[in-house]
Amino acid sequence: MNLDDLPQDQLTVLRAIARFARRSDRPAYLVGGAVRDALLGRRIRDLDVTVEGDAIALAQEVANNLPVEVRTHRTFGTAVLISESGRRVDLGGTRVEEYSTVAALPTVRPGTLAEDLLRRDFTVNSMAVLLGEPDLEAPIDPSGGRADLEAGILRVHHPRSFLDDPTRILRGARFEARLEFLFEADTERLAREALAEGALTAVSPERLRAEFELLVTEEVVTRALWERLDGLGVCTALGLASGRATAESIERVAVAHAKWESRFGTEHAVSKPTALLAALPLALAPERRPAVSDRLGLRLPRLVELDALVAAILRPDVAPHQVAATLAPLVAEELLLVAALGGPEASTHVYEHLEAQRELELRIDGATLLARGFAPGPGIGKALQATRDARIDGRLAPEDELAFAVGLLDEGSAE
């Protein structure tokens, strides 16, 4: 792929970076996955640029001359340039990273281009081309990444790579699936050893969630990816279900999410990454879900209850108002999971519940009944709830609400 094939707004940003970098004698390089994908003739997904100098200052200079937003991360000396269409270019200074303990965030200091390339995850992601005059056929390649690219293998730079950053194991599995590559033999051994030592459990929930959201939304055959993760030992390390069971759960939730979006559009919106991530604990027995949910930074407290809730709404004698009472406390994400877990019949109940909530608004309220001379108290609320239930069940027309509620209060059945 030629860089000229990039979207025009990203190409404009790259050219501006190259121009301002040359003016101040700060060479800027396209690095990482963009170079890898260009050499493979694949669509470039992410644009990462590294500069020998102050990346934040360079990003600000570009933003002063183009209609782009700048977001900075001063701890790591990095910036993101976001065009008006939302496309981004990541910009960082060449640096060295040092890790004090397993899975710790690195301390960073300025480094050379070669040092910057050698701090990266795999050799195939450790190539660079000079912006402004990029020669994609002759990249800067200090670690033999081009040869590994041609051989279809993923190789780490040193034996502690997966201990420094255990999430590289997850990224490696994604690259294997996406590129149809394989871990080099020693690299796979190191990954298994790091998992056996508990390296992945030392990663924070926030970082694990970010990596697993990428995994569940990866554009590859889901089962192959998850069976590979299971084979490496990732599922065992994190207490997940088997790779096959996890993949089936993701596929089930993905189907439910697609139907959900088709039905509701932006109303009751549920983030796809969040929904698919919730499929991981959903593949487990209810009592095992909280531990995995916490480990992945999910905040869905009713995961344990979902099976019982599904059973409750699928009872043969269940009335619509009972379904509504069961589902009312659930947030949109949990309702979608009920639909995924319970199949077509549960989905119908969930959809009808949400549509009824949208359409059902009583014509009466507490003030209406107080104005009829009834005393304040719990009876008012009970009468209104019984009126709502009757409306939900289709037993009551809107124009009859007042008479129905008054009748209940007169009889004392709402006390």
PDB file of C-alpha atoms in Angstrom, residues 82-286:
ATOM      1  CA  ILE A  82      -7.375  14.183  15.705  1.00  0.00           C
ATOM      2  CA  SER A  83      -8.805  15.533  12.468  1.00  0.00           C
ATOM      3  CA  GLU A  84     -12.276  16.986  12.062  1.00  0.00           C
ATOM      4  CA  SER A  85     -13.463  13.613  10.730  1.00  0.00           C
ATOM      5  CA  GLY A  86     -12.213  11.877  13.894  1.00  0.00           C
ATOM      6  CA  ARG A  87      -9.203  10.176  12.307  1.00  0.00           C
ATOM      7  CA  ARG A  88      -6.070  10.211  14.437  1.00  0.00           C
ATOM      8  CA  VAL A  89      -2.312  10.235  14.183  1.00  0.00           C
ATOM      9  CA  ASP A  90      -0.327   9.270  17.292  1.00  0.00           C
ATOM     10  CA  LEU A  91       2.921  11.144  17.858  1.00  0.00           C
ATOM     11  CA  GLY A  92       5.635  10.320  20.393  1.00  0.00           C
ATOM     12  CA  GLY A  93       9.244  11.112  21.080  1.00  0.00           C
ATOM     13  CA  THR A  94      11.910   8.439  20.597  1.00  0.00           C
ATOM     14  CA  ARG A  95      12.378   6.914  24.017  1.00  0.00           C
ATOM     15  CA  VAL A  96      13.657   4.141  26.250  1.00  0.00           C
ATOM     16  CA  GLU A  97      11.305   2.364  28.654  1.00  0.00           C
ATOM     17  CA  GLU A  98      12.379   0.670  31.884  1.00  0.00           C
ATOM     18  CA  TYR A  99      10.142  -1.610  33.956  1.00  0.00           C
ATOM     19  CA  SER A 100      10.689  -1.878  37.721  1.00  0.00           C
ATOM     20  CA  THR A 101       8.382  -4.865  38.318  1.00  0.00           C
ATOM     21  CA  VAL A 102       6.221  -7.295  36.368  1.00  0.00           C
ATOM     22  CA  ALA A 103       3.394  -5.480  34.522  1.00  0.00           C
ATOM     23  CA  ALA A 104       4.375  -2.087  35.972  1.00  0.00           C
ATOM     24  CA  LEU A 105       3.950   1.008  33.860  1.00  0.00           C
ATOM     25  CA  PRO A 106       7.386   1.940  32.514  1.00  0.00           C
ATOM     26  CA  THR A 107       9.558   4.865  33.436  1.00  0.00           C
ATOM     27  CA  VAL A 108      10.507   6.759  30.303  1.00  0.00           C
ATOM     28  CA  ARG A 109      13.571   8.712  29.206  1.00  0.00           C
ATOM     29  CA  PRO A 110      14.582  10.085  25.798  1.00  0.00           C
ATOM     30  CA  GLY A 111      16.386   7.677  23.512  1.00  0.00           C
ATOM     31  CA  THR A 112      17.568   7.154  19.978  1.00  0.00           C
ATOM     32  CA  LEU A 113      15.434   5.862  17.129  1.00  0.00           C
ATOM     33  CA  ALA A 114      17.085   2.430  17.400  1.00  0.00           C
ATOM     34  CA  GLU A 115      16.374   2.290  21.148  1.00  0.00           C
ATOM     35  CA  ASP A 116      12.793   3.329  20.516  1.00  0.00           C
ATOM     36  CA  LEU A 117      12.274   0.569  17.965  1.00  0.00           C
ATOM     37  CA  LEU A 118      13.826  -2.062  20.230  1.00  0.00           C
ATOM     38  CA  ARG A 119      11.466  -1.233  23.127  1.00  0.00           C
ATOM     39  CA  ARG A 120       8.455  -2.371  21.076  1.00  0.00           C
ATOM     40  CA  ASP A 121       6.525  -5.618  21.333  1.00  0.00           C
ATOM     41  CA  PHE A 122       7.538  -7.674  18.277  1.00  0.00           C
ATOM     42  CA  THR A 123      10.203  -7.321  15.604  1.00  0.00           C
ATOM     43  CA  VAL A 124       7.585  -6.985  12.846  1.00  0.00           C
ATOM     44  CA  ASN A 125       6.320  -3.866  14.645  1.00  0.00           C
ATOM     45  CA  SER A 126       9.820  -2.433  15.082  1.00  0.00           C
ATOM     46  CA  MET A 127      10.498  -0.895  11.676  1.00  0.00           C
ATOM     47  CA  ALA A 128      10.446   2.760  10.634  1.00  0.00           C
ATOM     48  CA  VAL A 129      10.516   4.946   7.529  1.00  0.00           C
ATOM     49  CA  LEU A 130      11.488   8.625   7.415  1.00  0.00           C
ATOM     50  CA  LEU A 131       8.480  10.866   6.832  1.00  0.00           C
ATOM     51  CA  GLY A 132       8.731  13.172   3.865  1.00  0.00           C
ATOM     52  CA  GLU A 133      10.675  10.692   1.773  1.00  0.00           C
ATOM     53  CA  PRO A 134       9.358   7.307   2.913  1.00  0.00           C
ATOM     54  CA  ASP A 135      10.943   4.282   1.285  1.00  0.00           C
ATOM     55  CA  LEU A 136       8.595   1.518   2.318  1.00  0.00           C
ATOM     56  CA  GLU A 137      10.730  -1.083   0.567  1.00  0.00           C
ATOM     57  CA  ALA A 138      13.828  -0.246   2.622  1.00  0.00           C
ATOM     58  CA  PRO A 139      12.671   0.441   6.183  1.00  0.00           C
ATOM     59  CA  ILE A 140      14.957   1.144   9.103  1.00  0.00           C
ATOM     60  CA  ASP A 141      15.026  -2.315  10.664  1.00  0.00           C
ATOM     61  CA  PRO A 142      17.450  -2.889  13.568  1.00  0.00           C
ATOM     62  CA  SER A 143      15.974  -6.239  14.689  1.00  0.00           C
ATOM     63  CA  GLY A 144      15.289  -8.240  11.538  1.00  0.00           C
ATOM     64  CA  GLY A 145      11.584  -7.430  11.428  1.00  0.00           C
ATOM     65  CA  ARG A 146      11.427  -7.574   7.633  1.00  0.00           C
ATOM     66  CA  ALA A 147      12.763 -11.138   7.608  1.00  0.00           C
ATOM     67  CA  ASP A 148      10.294 -12.184  10.316  1.00  0.00           C
ATOM     68  CA  LEU A 149       7.509 -10.500   8.345  1.00  0.00           C
ATOM     69  CA  GLU A 150       8.386 -12.562   5.287  1.00  0.00           C
ATOM     70  CA  ALA A 151       8.588 -15.706   7.433  1.00  0.00           C
ATOM     71  CA  GLY A 152       5.208 -14.995   9.045  1.00  0.00           C
ATOM     72  CA  ILE A 153       6.427 -15.114  12.650  1.00  0.00           C
ATOM     73  CA  LEU A 154       6.134 -12.931  15.734  1.00  0.00           C
ATOM     74  CA  ARG A 155       9.323 -12.621  17.760  1.00  0.00           C
ATOM     75  CA  VAL A 156       9.967 -10.614  20.947  1.00  0.00           C
ATOM     76  CA  HIS A 157      13.184  -8.671  21.462  1.00  0.00           C
ATOM     77  CA  HIS A 158      14.330 -10.134  24.794  1.00  0.00           C
ATOM     78  CA  PRO A 159      13.419 -12.811  27.376  1.00  0.00           C
ATOM     79  CA  ARG A 160      11.670 -10.414  29.789  1.00  0.00           C
ATOM     80  CA  SER A 161       9.374  -8.898  27.173  1.00  0.00           C
ATOM     81  CA  PHE A 162       6.182 -10.608  28.395  1.00  0.00           C
ATOM     82  CA  LEU A 163       7.064  -9.968  32.030  1.00  0.00           C
ATOM     83  CA  ASP A 164       7.618  -6.272  31.373  1.00  0.00           C
ATOM     84  CA  ASP A 165       4.279  -6.043  29.598  1.00  0.00           C
ATOM     85  CA  PRO A 166       2.106  -9.196  29.793  1.00  0.00           C
ATOM     86  CA  THR A 167      -0.547  -7.611  27.565  1.00  0.00           C
ATOM     87  CA  ARG A 168       1.858  -8.274  24.687  1.00  0.00           C
ATOM     88  CA  ILE A 169       0.655 -11.878  24.878  1.00  0.00           C
ATOM     89  CA  LEU A 170      -2.885 -10.729  24.097  1.00  0.00           C
ATOM     90  CA  ARG A 171      -1.723  -8.428  21.309  1.00  0.00           C
ATOM     91  CA  GLY A 172       0.370 -11.232  19.871  1.00  0.00           C
ATOM     92  CA  ALA A 173      -2.655 -13.516  19.705  1.00  0.00           C
ATOM     93  CA  ARG A 174      -4.582 -10.787  17.879  1.00  0.00           C
ATOM     94  CA  PHE A 175      -1.742 -10.324  15.393  1.00  0.00           C
ATOM     95  CA  GLU A 176      -1.515 -14.089  14.846  1.00  0.00           C
ATOM     96  CA  ALA A 177      -5.212 -14.236  13.976  1.00  0.00           C
ATOM     97  CA  ARG A 178      -5.301 -11.049  11.906  1.00  0.00           C
ATOM     98  CA  LEU A 179      -2.077 -11.615   9.955  1.00  0.00           C
ATOM     99  CA  GLU A 180      -2.166 -15.442   9.945  1.00  0.00           C
ATOM    100  CA  PHE A 181       1.243 -15.435  11.642  1.00  0.00           C
ATOM    101  CA  LEU A 182       2.617 -17.662  14.417  1.00  0.00           C
ATOM    102  CA  PHE A 183       4.669 -17.022  17.525  1.00  0.00           C
ATOM    103  CA  GLU A 184       8.293 -17.983  16.976  1.00  0.00           C
ATOM    104  CA  ALA A 185       9.115 -21.048  19.132  1.00  0.00           C
ATOM    105  CA  ASP A 186      11.096 -19.258  21.864  1.00  0.00           C
ATOM    106  CA  THR A 187       8.557 -16.443  21.925  1.00  0.00           C
ATOM    107  CA  GLU A 188       5.728 -18.900  22.537  1.00  0.00           C
ATOM    108  CA  ARG A 189       7.722 -20.577  25.305  1.00  0.00           C
ATOM    109  CA  LEU A 190       8.293 -17.210  26.967  1.00  0.00           C
ATOM    110  CA  ALA A 191       4.588 -16.389  26.718  1.00  0.00           C
ATOM    111  CA  ARG A 192       3.587 -19.664  28.370  1.00  0.00           C
ATOM    112  CA  GLU A 193       6.180 -19.212  31.111  1.00  0.00           C
ATOM    113  CA  ALA A 194       4.994 -15.663  31.837  1.00  0.00           C
ATOM    114  CA  LEU A 195       1.378 -16.844  32.080  1.00  0.00           C
ATOM    115  CA  ALA A 196       2.374 -19.721  34.369  1.00  0.00           C
ATOM    116  CA  GLU A 197       4.131 -17.201  36.637  1.00  0.00           C
ATOM    117  CA  GLY A 198       0.909 -15.164  36.938  1.00  0.00           C
ATOM    118  CA  ALA A 199       2.158 -12.186  34.945  1.00  0.00           C
ATOM    119  CA  LEU A 200      -1.216 -11.403  33.388  1.00  0.00           C
ATOM    120  CA  THR A 201      -2.968 -11.278  36.778  1.00  0.00           C
ATOM    121  CA  ALA A 202      -0.609  -8.438  37.770  1.00  0.00           C
ATOM    122  CA  VAL A 203      -2.060  -6.186  35.063  1.00  0.00           C
ATOM    123  CA  SER A 204      -4.575  -3.569  36.263  1.00  0.00           C
ATOM    124  CA  PRO A 205      -8.281  -4.036  35.429  1.00  0.00           C
ATOM    125  CA  GLU A 206      -8.186  -0.846  33.336  1.00  0.00           C
ATOM    126  CA  ARG A 207      -5.380  -2.125  31.103  1.00  0.00           C
ATOM    127  CA  LEU A 208      -6.887  -5.609  30.860  1.00  0.00           C
ATOM    128  CA  ARG A 209     -10.249  -4.156  29.887  1.00  0.00           C
ATOM    129  CA  ALA A 210      -8.666  -2.063  27.116  1.00  0.00           C
ATOM    130  CA  GLU A 211      -6.862  -5.104  25.673  1.00  0.00           C
ATOM    131  CA  PHE A 212      -9.857  -7.434  25.939  1.00  0.00           C
ATOM    132  CA  GLU A 213     -12.136  -4.907  24.267  1.00  0.00           C
ATOM    133  CA  LEU A 214      -9.748  -5.054  21.322  1.00  0.00           C
ATOM    134  CA  LEU A 215      -9.835  -8.855  21.435  1.00  0.00           C
ATOM    135  CA  VAL A 216     -13.618  -9.178  21.455  1.00  0.00           C
ATOM    136  CA  THR A 217     -14.022  -6.693  18.595  1.00  0.00           C
ATOM    137  CA  GLU A 218     -11.162  -8.043  16.448  1.00  0.00           C
ATOM    138  CA  GLU A 219     -12.207  -8.636  12.835  1.00  0.00           C
ATOM    139  CA  VAL A 220     -11.165 -12.285  12.730  1.00  0.00           C
ATOM    140  CA  VAL A 221     -12.733 -15.702  13.215  1.00  0.00           C
ATOM    141  CA  THR A 222     -13.669 -15.499  16.883  1.00  0.00           C
ATOM    142  CA  ARG A 223     -13.386 -19.185  17.708  1.00  0.00           C
ATOM    143  CA  ALA A 224      -9.900 -19.562  16.269  1.00  0.00           C
ATOM    144  CA  LEU A 225      -8.651 -16.577  18.257  1.00  0.00           C
ATOM    145  CA  TRP A 226     -10.159 -17.718  21.537  1.00  0.00           C
ATOM    146  CA  GLU A 227      -9.078 -21.301  21.151  1.00  0.00           C
ATOM    147  CA  ARG A 228      -5.553 -20.003  20.593  1.00  0.00           C
ATOM    148  CA  LEU A 229      -5.755 -17.863  23.754  1.00  0.00           C
ATOM    149  CA  ASP A 230      -6.998 -20.902  25.650  1.00  0.00           C
ATOM    150  CA  GLY A 231      -4.189 -23.025  24.246  1.00  0.00           C
ATOM    151  CA  LEU A 232      -1.596 -20.505  25.403  1.00  0.00           C
ATOM    152  CA  GLY A 233      -3.027 -20.545  28.918  1.00  0.00           C
ATOM    153  CA  VAL A 234      -4.736 -17.132  28.978  1.00  0.00           C
ATOM    154  CA  CYS A 235      -8.198 -18.471  29.876  1.00  0.00           C
ATOM    155  CA  THR A 236      -6.846 -20.532  32.771  1.00  0.00           C
ATOM    156  CA  ALA A 237      -4.715 -17.652  34.021  1.00  0.00           C
ATOM    157  CA  LEU A 238      -7.696 -15.276  34.234  1.00  0.00           C
ATOM    158  CA  GLY A 239     -10.366 -17.750  35.301  1.00  0.00           C
ATOM    159  CA  LEU A 240     -12.270 -17.580  32.009  1.00  0.00           C
ATOM    160  CA  ALA A 241     -14.320 -20.365  30.507  1.00  0.00           C
ATOM    161  CA  SER A 242     -12.746 -22.522  27.814  1.00  0.00           C
ATOM    162  CA  GLY A 243     -11.873 -20.828  24.556  1.00  0.00           C
ATOM    163  CA  ARG A 244     -14.740 -22.548  22.770  1.00  0.00           C
ATOM    164  CA  ALA A 245     -17.316 -21.639  25.431  1.00  0.00           C
ATOM    165  CA  THR A 246     -16.071 -18.053  25.548  1.00  0.00           C
ATOM    166  CA  ALA A 247     -16.227 -17.752  21.763  1.00  0.00           C
ATOM    167  CA  GLU A 248     -19.780 -19.111  21.704  1.00  0.00           C
ATOM    168  CA  SER A 249     -20.805 -16.611  24.362  1.00  0.00           C
ATOM    169  CA  ILE A 250     -19.261 -13.728  22.390  1.00  0.00           C
ATOM    170  CA  GLU A 251     -21.029 -14.859  19.221  1.00  0.00           C
ATOM    171  CA  ARG A 252     -24.367 -15.087  21.063  1.00  0.00           C
ATOM    172  CA  VAL A 253     -24.006 -11.600  22.525  1.00  0.00           C
ATOM    173  CA  ALA A 254     -22.827 -10.214  19.160  1.00  0.00           C
ATOM    174  CA  VAL A 255     -26.027 -11.485  17.501  1.00  0.00           C
ATOM    175  CA  ALA A 256     -28.135 -10.009  20.311  1.00  0.00           C
ATOM    176  CA  HIS A 257     -26.304  -6.685  20.050  1.00  0.00           C
ATOM    177  CA  ALA A 258     -26.844  -6.472  16.284  1.00  0.00           C
ATOM    178  CA  LYS A 259     -30.591  -7.076  16.744  1.00  0.00           C
ATOM    179  CA  TRP A 260     -30.650  -4.574  19.617  1.00  0.00           C
ATOM    180  CA  GLU A 261     -29.099  -1.826  17.488  1.00  0.00           C
ATOM    181  CA  SER A 262     -31.427  -2.628  14.601  1.00  0.00           C
ATOM    182  CA  ARG A 263     -34.441  -2.397  16.910  1.00  0.00           C
ATOM    183  CA  PHE A 264     -33.556   0.654  18.989  1.00  0.00           C
ATOM    184  CA  GLY A 265     -30.876   2.606  17.101  1.00  0.00           C
ATOM    185  CA  THR A 266     -29.394   5.174  19.473  1.00  0.00           C
ATOM    186  CA  GLU A 267     -32.214   4.731  21.999  1.00  0.00           C
ATOM    187  CA  HIS A 268     -31.099   2.433  24.857  1.00  0.00           C
ATOM    188  CA  ALA A 269     -27.621   2.497  23.302  1.00  0.00           C
ATOM    189  CA  VAL A 270     -25.183  -0.185  24.454  1.00  0.00           C
ATOM    190  CA  SER A 271     -21.496   0.014  23.569  1.00  0.00           C
ATOM    191  CA  LYS A 272     -20.516  -2.980  21.451  1.00  0.00           C
ATOM    192  CA  PRO A 273     -17.126  -3.453  23.182  1.00  0.00           C
ATOM    193  CA  THR A 274     -18.839  -3.383  26.590  1.00  0.00           C
ATOM    194  CA  ALA A 275     -21.515  -5.856  25.502  1.00  0.00           C
ATOM    195  CA  LEU A 276     -19.008  -8.292  24.004  1.00  0.00           C
ATOM    196  CA  LEU A 277     -16.707  -7.942  26.999  1.00  0.00           C
ATOM    197  CA  ALA A 278     -19.612  -8.898  29.275  1.00  0.00           C
ATOM    198  CA  ALA A 279     -19.894 -12.118  27.258  1.00  0.00           C
ATOM    199  CA  LEU A 280     -16.702 -13.354  28.944  1.00  0.00           C
ATOM    200  CA  PRO A 281     -18.116 -13.702  32.471  1.00  0.00           C
ATOM    201  CA  LEU A 282     -21.490 -14.668  30.976  1.00  0.00           C
ATOM    202  CA  ALA A 283     -19.880 -17.881  29.685  1.00  0.00           C
ATOM    203  CA  LEU A 284     -19.209 -18.958  33.281  1.00  0.00           C
ATOM    204  CA  ALA A 285     -21.420 -20.369  36.013  1.00  0.00           C
ATOM    205  CA  PRO A 286     -23.142 -17.477  37.849  1.00  0.00           C
TER     206      PRO A 286
END
